[in-house]
Coordinates of C-alpha atoms in Angstrom, one line a residue:
M168 CA 109.4 36.0 12.7
S169 CA 106.9 38.3 14.4
T170 CA 105.9 38.0 18.1
L171 CA 102.4 36.7 17.1
E172 CA 104.0 34.0 14.9
R173 CA 106.4 32.9 17.6
A174 CA 103.5 32.7 20.1
R175 CA 101.5 30.6 17.7
C176 CA 104.4 28.3 17.1
R177 CA 104.8 27.8 20.9
L178 CA 101.1 27.1 21.3
T179 CA 101.1 24.7 18.4
A180 CA 104.0 22.8 20.0
H181 CA 102.0 22.5 23.3
P182 CA 98.4 21.5 22.2
L183 CA 97.2 20.8 25.8
A184 CA 98.1 24.4 26.9
L185 CA 96.3 25.7 23.8
D186 CA 93.2 23.8 24.6
A187 CA 93.4 24.9 28.3
A188 CA 93.6 28.5 27.1
L189 CA 90.6 27.9 24.8
A190 CA 88.6 26.3 27.5
G191 CA 89.4 29.3 29.8
G192 CA 88.2 31.7 27.1
V193 CA 85.0 29.7 26.6
L194 CA 84.3 29.7 30.3
V195 CA 84.8 33.5 30.5
C196 CA 82.3 33.9 27.6
M197 CA 79.7 31.6 29.2
V198 CA 80.0 33.2 32.6
A199 CA 79.7 36.7 31.1
G200 CA 76.8 35.7 29.0
S201 CA 75.0 34.2 32.0
F202 CA 74.8 37.7 33.6
V203 CA 73.2 39.2 30.6
D204 CA 69.4 39.3 30.3
P205 CA 68.0 40.2 26.9
R206 CA 64.5 40.3 28.2
G207 CA 64.3 43.1 30.7
S208 CA 61.2 44.4 32.4
D209 CA 60.5 46.9 29.7
G210 CA 60.4 44.5 26.8
V211 CA 63.4 43.5 24.6
T212 CA 66.0 45.4 26.5
W213 CA 69.4 44.4 28.0
G214 CA 69.6 43.9 31.7
V215 CA 71.6 42.1 34.4
R216 CA 70.7 38.8 36.0
T217 CA 72.1 36.5 38.6
P218 CA 73.0 33.0 37.2
D219 CA 71.9 29.9 39.1
P220 CA 74.7 28.1 41.1
L221 CA 74.0 24.9 39.2
S222 CA 74.5 26.7 35.9
L223 CA 77.9 27.9 37.1
V224 CA 78.9 24.3 38.0
L225 CA 77.7 23.1 34.5
M226 CA 79.7 25.8 32.8
V227 CA 82.8 24.8 34.6
L228 CA 82.3 21.1 33.8
G229 CA 81.7 21.9 30.1
A230 CA 84.8 24.1 30.0
L231 CA 87.0 21.4 31.7
A232 CA 85.8 18.9 29.2
L233 CA 87.2 21.1 26.4
V234 CA 90.7 20.8 27.8
F235 CA 90.8 17.2 26.5
R236 CA 89.0 17.8 23.2
R237 CA 91.9 16.7 21.0
R238 CA 92.5 13.4 22.9
D239 CA 88.9 12.1 22.6
P240 CA 86.6 14.5 20.6
R241 CA 83.5 12.3 20.6
T242 CA 83.6 11.7 24.4
V243 CA 84.1 15.4 25.0
L244 CA 81.1 16.1 22.7
A245 CA 79.0 13.6 24.6
L246 CA 79.9 15.3 28.0
T247 CA 79.3 18.8 26.8
V248 CA 75.9 17.8 25.2
T249 CA 75.0 16.2 28.5
V250 CA 75.7 19.2 30.6
S251 CA 74.0 21.4 28.0
V252 CA 70.8 19.2 28.1
V253 CA 70.8 19.4 31.9
E254 CA 71.1 23.2 31.7
C255 CA 68.3 23.4 29.2
V256 CA 66.0 21.5 31.5
T257 CA 66.9 23.0 34.9
G258 CA 68.4 26.4 34.2
D259 CA 66.1 29.4 34.9
P260 CA 67.3 31.8 33.8
R261 CA 69.2 29.8 31.2
A262 CA 73.0 30.1 30.9
P263 CA 74.9 29.6 27.6
V264 CA 76.3 26.2 28.5
A265 CA 75.6 25.0 25.0
M266 CA 78.7 27.1 23.9
S267 CA 80.9 24.3 25.1
A268 CA 78.9 21.8 23.0
V269 CA 79.3 24.0 19.9
V270 CA 83.1 24.0 20.4
A271 CA 83.2 20.3 20.9
L272 CA 81.1 19.7 17.8
Y273 CA 83.5 22.0 15.8
T274 CA 86.4 19.8 17.0
V275 CA 84.7 16.6 16.0
A276 CA 83.9 18.0 12.5
S277 CA 87.5 19.3 12.0
T278 CA 89.0 15.9 12.9
T279 CA 86.7 13.4 11.2
D280 CA 85.1 12.9 7.8
R281 CA 82.1 14.6 6.4
P282 CA 79.6 11.7 6.9
T283 CA 80.5 11.5 10.6
T284 CA 80.1 15.3 10.9
W285 CA 76.7 15.1 9.3
R286 CA 75.5 12.3 11.6
L287 CA 76.9 13.8 14.9
G288 CA 76.0 17.3 13.9
L289 CA 72.3 16.5 13.2
L290 CA 72.1 14.4 16.4
T291 CA 73.6 17.2 18.5
M292 CA 71.3 19.8 16.9
T293 CA 68.2 17.6 17.3
V294 CA 69.0 16.7 21.0
L295 CA 69.8 20.2 22.2
T296 CA 67.1 22.0 20.2
G297 CA 64.5 19.5 20.9
T298 CA 65.2 19.4 24.6
A299 CA 65.2 23.2 24.8
M300 CA 61.9 23.5 23.0
L301 CA 60.1 20.6 24.6
A302 CA 61.5 20.5 28.2
G303 CA 62.9 23.9 28.7
P304 CA 61.4 26.7 30.8
L305 CA 61.0 29.0 27.8
P306 CA 58.4 28.8 25.0
W307 CA 59.4 26.6 22.1
Y308 CA 59.6 29.5 19.8
A309 CA 61.9 31.5 22.0
Q310 CA 65.0 33.0 20.3
E311 CA 67.3 31.2 22.7
N312 CA 66.1 27.9 21.3
V313 CA 66.6 29.0 17.7
A314 CA 70.0 30.3 18.7
I315 CA 71.0 26.8 19.8
L316 CA 70.0 25.4 16.4
A317 CA 72.0 28.1 14.6
W318 CA 75.1 27.9 16.7
T319 CA 75.4 24.1 16.5
G320 CA 75.0 24.3 12.7
I321 CA 77.7 27.0 12.5
G322 CA 80.0 24.8 14.7
A323 CA 79.6 21.8 12.5
T324 CA 80.0 23.8 9.2
A325 CA 83.1 25.6 10.4
G326 CA 84.7 22.4 11.5
D327 CA 84.0 20.7 8.2
A328 CA 85.4 23.8 6.3
V329 CA 88.6 23.7 8.4
R330 CA 89.0 20.0 7.8
S331 CA 88.5 20.5 4.0
R332 CA 91.1 23.2 3.9
R333 CA 93.6 21.1 5.8
A334 CA 93.0 18.3 3.3
V335 CA 93.5 20.6 0.4
V336 CA 96.7 22.1 1.9
Q337 CA 98.0 18.6 2.6
A338 CA 97.2 17.5 -1.0
I339 CA 99.1 20.5 -2.4
R340 CA 102.0 19.8 -0.1
E341 CA 102.1 16.1 -1.2
R342 CA 101.9 17.1 -4.9
A343 CA 104.8 19.5 -4.4
E344 CA 106.9 16.9 -2.7
R345 CA 106.1 14.4 -5.5
A346 CA 107.0 17.0 -8.1
E347 CA 110.3 17.7 -6.2
R348 CA 111.1 14.0 -6.0
T349 CA 110.3 13.7 -9.7
R350 CA 112.6 16.6 -10.6
E351 CA 115.4 15.1 -8.5
E352 CA 115.0 11.7 -10.1
E353 CA 115.0 13.3 -13.6
A354 CA 118.1 15.2 -12.7
R355 CA 119.8 12.0 -11.5
R356 CA 118.8 10.2 -14.7
R357 CA 120.1 13.0 -16.8
V358 CA 123.4 13.0 -14.9
A359 CA 123.7 9.3 -15.3
E360 CA 123.1 9.5 -19.1
E361 CA 125.6 12.4 -19.4
R362 CA 128.1 10.4 -17.4
L363 CA 127.6 7.4 -19.7
R364 CA 127.9 9.6 -22.8
I365 CA 131.2 11.2 -21.6
A366 CA 132.5 7.7 -20.7
R367 CA 131.8 6.6 -24.2
D368 CA 133.6 9.6 -25.6
L369 CA 136.6 9.1 -23.4
H370 CA 136.8 5.5 -24.3
D371 CA 136.6 6.3 -28.0
V372 CA 139.2 9.0 -27.8
V373 CA 141.7 7.1 -25.6
A374 CA 141.3 3.8 -27.4
H375 CA 141.8 5.4 -30.8
H376 CA 144.8 7.6 -30.1
I377 CA 146.6 5.2 -27.7
A378 CA 146.3 2.5 -30.4
L379 CA 147.9 4.8 -32.9
V380 CA 150.6 5.8 -30.4
N381 CA 151.3 2.2 -29.7
V382 CA 151.7 1.3 -33.4
Q383 CA 153.9 4.3 -34.3
A384 CA 156.1 3.7 -31.2
G385 CA 156.5 0.1 -32.2
V386 CA 157.5 1.2 -35.7
A387 CA 160.0 3.7 -34.4
A388 CA 161.6 1.2 -32.1
H389 CA 161.9 -1.3 -34.9
V390 CA 163.6 1.0 -37.5
M391 CA 165.4 3.3 -35.1
D392 CA 168.9 1.9 -35.9
K393 CA 168.6 1.1 -39.6
R394 CA 166.2 3.8 -40.8
P395 CA 166.3 6.8 -38.5
D396 CA 164.3 9.0 -41.0
Q397 CA 161.4 6.6 -40.8
A398 CA 161.7 6.4 -37.0
K399 CA 161.7 10.2 -36.9
E400 CA 158.5 10.3 -39.0
A401 CA 156.9 7.7 -36.8
L402 CA 157.7 9.7 -33.7
A403 CA 156.2 12.8 -35.3
H404 CA 153.0 10.8 -35.8
V405 CA 153.2 9.8 -32.1
R406 CA 153.5 13.4 -31.1
E407 CA 150.6 14.4 -33.4
A408 CA 148.4 11.6 -32.0
G409 CA 149.2 12.6 -28.5
R410 CA 148.4 16.2 -29.2
S411 CA 145.1 15.2 -30.8
A412 CA 144.2 13.0 -27.8
L413 CA 145.0 15.8 -25.4
N414 CA 142.8 18.2 -27.3
E415 CA 139.9 15.8 -27.5
L416 CA 140.2 14.9 -23.8
R417 CA 140.3 18.5 -22.9
A418 CA 137.1 19.2 -24.8
T419 CA 135.4 16.2 -23.4
V420 CA 136.4 16.7 -19.8
G421 CA 135.6 20.3 -20.1
L422 CA 131.9 19.3 -20.2
L423 CA 132.2 18.4 -16.5
R424 CA 133.0 21.9 -15.5
Q425 CA 130.5 24.0 -13.6
S426 CA 128.6 26.7 -15.6
G427 CA 130.5 29.5 -13.9
D428 CA 134.0 28.1 -14.6
P429 CA 136.1 30.1 -17.1
E430 CA 137.5 28.9 -20.4
A431 CA 134.8 26.4 -21.2
P432 CA 135.6 24.4 -24.4
T433 CA 134.1 25.9 -27.6
E434 CA 135.4 23.3 -30.1
P435 CA 132.7 21.7 -32.1
A436 CA 132.1 18.0 -31.8
P437 CA 133.7 15.8 -34.4
G438 CA 131.6 14.6 -37.3
L439 CA 131.7 13.0 -40.7
A440 CA 133.1 16.2 -42.1
Q441 CA 136.4 15.2 -40.4
L442 CA 136.2 11.6 -41.7
D443 CA 139.1 12.1 -44.1
E444 CA 141.3 13.4 -41.4
L445 CA 140.4 10.4 -39.2
V446 CA 141.1 8.0 -42.0
D447 CA 144.5 9.7 -42.7
T448 CA 145.6 9.0 -39.1
F449 CA 145.0 5.3 -39.6
R450 CA 146.7 5.3 -42.9
S451 CA 149.7 6.9 -41.4
A452 CA 149.7 4.1 -38.8
G453 CA 150.0 1.6 -41.6
L454 CA 146.4 0.5 -42.0
S455 CA 145.0 0.4 -45.6
V456 CA 141.6 2.1 -45.6
E457 CA 139.3 2.8 -48.5
V458 CA 136.4 5.2 -48.1
A459 CA 133.2 5.3 -50.2
R460 CA 130.6 8.0 -49.6
A461 CA 127.2 8.5 -51.1
D462 CA 125.8 11.1 -48.6
Q463 CA 126.6 14.3 -50.3
G464 CA 124.3 17.1 -49.4
T465 CA 123.0 15.4 -46.3
T466 CA 123.0 17.6 -43.2
L467 CA 123.0 15.4 -40.1
P468 CA 121.9 16.4 -36.6
A469 CA 124.8 16.9 -34.2
A470 CA 124.1 13.7 -32.2
V471 CA 123.8 11.5 -35.4
D472 CA 126.9 13.1 -36.9
L473 CA 129.0 12.5 -33.8
A474 CA 127.7 8.9 -33.4
A475 CA 128.6 8.1 -37.0
Y476 CA 132.1 9.5 -36.5
R477 CA 132.6 7.6 -33.3
I478 CA 131.4 4.3 -34.8
V479 CA 134.0 4.6 -37.7
Q480 CA 136.7 5.6 -35.2
E481 CA 136.0 2.7 -32.9
A482 CA 135.6 0.2 -35.7
L483 CA 138.9 1.2 -37.4
T484 CA 140.7 1.2 -34.0
N485 CA 139.5 -2.4 -33.4
V486 CA 140.7 -3.3 -36.9
R487 CA 144.1 -1.9 -36.3
K488 CA 144.4 -3.6 -32.9
H489 CA 143.1 -7.1 -33.8
A490 CA 142.8 -7.7 -37.5
G491 CA 146.5 -8.1 -38.2
G492 CA 149.2 -5.9 -39.8
T493 CA 148.2 -6.8 -43.4
A494 CA 144.5 -6.2 -43.0
K495 CA 142.6 -3.8 -45.2
A496 CA 139.5 -1.9 -44.1
E497 CA 136.6 -0.4 -46.1
V498 CA 134.4 2.4 -44.8
S499 CA 131.2 3.4 -46.5
V500 CA 128.7 6.1 -45.6
V501 CA 125.5 5.9 -47.6
R502 CA 122.2 7.8 -47.4
V503 CA 119.3 5.4 -47.8
G504 CA 115.9 7.0 -47.6
P505 CA 115.4 8.5 -44.1
N506 CA 118.5 6.8 -42.7
I507 CA 122.3 7.1 -43.0
E508 CA 124.1 3.8 -43.1
V509 CA 127.7 3.4 -41.9
T510 CA 129.6 0.3 -42.6
V511 CA 133.1 -0.7 -41.7
L512 CA 134.6 -4.0 -43.1
D513 CA 137.9 -5.6 -42.8
D514 CA 139.5 -8.8 -44.2
G515 CA 141.8 -9.6 -41.4
A516 CA 141.8 -13.0 -39.8
G517 CA 143.2 -11.6 -36.5
E518 CA 146.6 -12.2 -35.1
D519 CA 145.2 -13.9 -32.1
G520 CA 141.9 -15.2 -33.4
G521 CA 140.1 -12.4 -31.6
P522 CA 140.8 -11.2 -28.1
D523 CA 138.6 -13.8 -26.6
G524 CA 139.7 -16.6 -28.9
D525 CA 136.4 -16.8 -30.7
G526 CA 137.6 -15.7 -34.0
D527 CA 136.1 -12.2 -33.8
P528 CA 139.0 -9.9 -34.7
G529 CA 137.0 -6.8 -34.5
E530 CA 135.9 -7.2 -30.9
P531 CA 137.9 -5.1 -28.5
D532 CA 139.9 -6.6 -25.6
D533 CA 138.6 -4.2 -23.0
G534 CA 135.7 -6.2 -21.8
G535 CA 133.6 -5.3 -24.8
H536 CA 133.2 -1.6 -24.0
G537 CA 134.0 -0.5 -27.6
L538 CA 131.1 -2.5 -29.1
L539 CA 128.9 -1.7 -26.1
G540 CA 129.6 2.0 -26.5
M541 CA 128.7 1.8 -30.2
R542 CA 125.5 -0.1 -29.4
E543 CA 124.4 2.4 -26.8
R544 CA 125.0 5.4 -29.1
V545 CA 123.0 3.8 -31.8
T546 CA 120.2 2.7 -29.5
A547 CA 119.9 6.1 -28.0
L548 CA 119.2 7.5 -31.5
R549 CA 116.6 4.8 -32.3
G550 CA 118.9 3.2 -34.8
T551 CA 120.2 -0.4 -35.3
L552 CA 123.7 -1.8 -35.0
T553 CA 124.9 -5.1 -36.5
T554 CA 128.3 -6.5 -35.7
G555 CA 129.9 -9.9 -36.4
P556 CA 132.5 -11.9 -38.3
R557 CA 132.2 -12.0 -42.1
Y558 CA 132.0 -15.1 -44.2
G559 CA 135.5 -16.0 -45.3
G560 CA 137.2 -14.0 -42.6
G561 CA 137.2 -10.5 -41.3
F562 CA 134.7 -8.5 -39.3
R563 CA 131.7 -6.3 -40.2
V564 CA 130.2 -3.3 -38.3
H565 CA 127.0 -1.9 -39.8
A566 CA 125.0 0.9 -38.3
I567 CA 121.7 2.4 -39.5
L568 CA 121.1 5.9 -38.0
P569 CA 118.0 8.1 -38.6
V570 CA 118.7 11.4 -40.4
K571 CA 116.3 13.2 -38.2
T572 CA 117.0 13.1 -34.5
P573 CA 114.1 11.1 -32.8
R574 CA 112.8 11.5 -29.3
P575 CA 115.4 10.1 -26.8
R576 CA 114.6 6.6 -25.7
T577 CA 113.4 6.3 -22.1
A578 CA 113.2 3.5 -19.6
E579 CA 109.5 3.1 -20.3
D580 CA 109.9 2.6 -24.0
P581 CA 109.9 -0.9 -25.4
A582 CA 113.2 -2.3 -26.4

């Protein structure tokens, strides 16, 4: 920061000192101007004159009033106009006391609105110019009288221009602050959405693989003594499920890394292309699953592809956990017009009548986060999700997803 900028900051922090310095400068200018005579003995020439003592007193009073121009601008304007009127009537030769009234008018114009500036400006111009022309010692057409008219107009115009500039700068600053707040709110909203998406992915991954591990570990414990070969195979499935869970967790949690962190995950997100592998993991856990697909040649957006995969994964996980050991599941993926329809059915009655005892075997026992996650995924893509028990037993999960990714749903959009 330069010396001039530091001095300006100090003066801005002490407005009374700044006004006192301004008043002193105005007083010096008025006193200096009172000794100059533009009408010498040889015509329009510059000369030296001696100001009247009353004029000096009026100049000091006008300058003193300017010290308080910020506290009460209109009162200061009235005082400076009064001393200027007295000078116009009594001063001979006239001293430039009206300079204090010009500064006071500038202050009023810079701190009020435009209609007030017009009213007070015209009143000040009329009073000072009219008094000088009608009651002053000089002829009405004298250049000093015209100068009073011009200087009061300049003071009012300059003050109004400064006020307008301050208003523009303030408006720009407020718009910038609003834009900054909007960017911060948008960033927070995106962070919340990303956190929710990652939470859904973590739930799907953990619920699916832990369910498989639990089933295979139970099988291994049951046949360990009598059929060690089958127990060994079940433990191999446990190890494979654990490895897959770790890989998917690593890929999902890797999204939380900072942009400069090394070894960011590069594995593609799962999709319907891995549906057969997903189904095989459930079949190896003892769940009978049949798959029917009529979506050949359909290229899905990444978000839709991932959502369809997660819906099948979560639905089959719920079937394995709640529909009973003899349950059978059916998975169908069909292209219907502009949509892709994913359906997961099971015929199990549930070993416990549903986790909440309501007979809904497909509903997870983790507070409903599985179905809630499915619904949030589908809603974010502007699709529809239908879940509920089937007539005659079992559970049905049916999702309709658009093939083309729509504009993401926002809080302002209707539900």
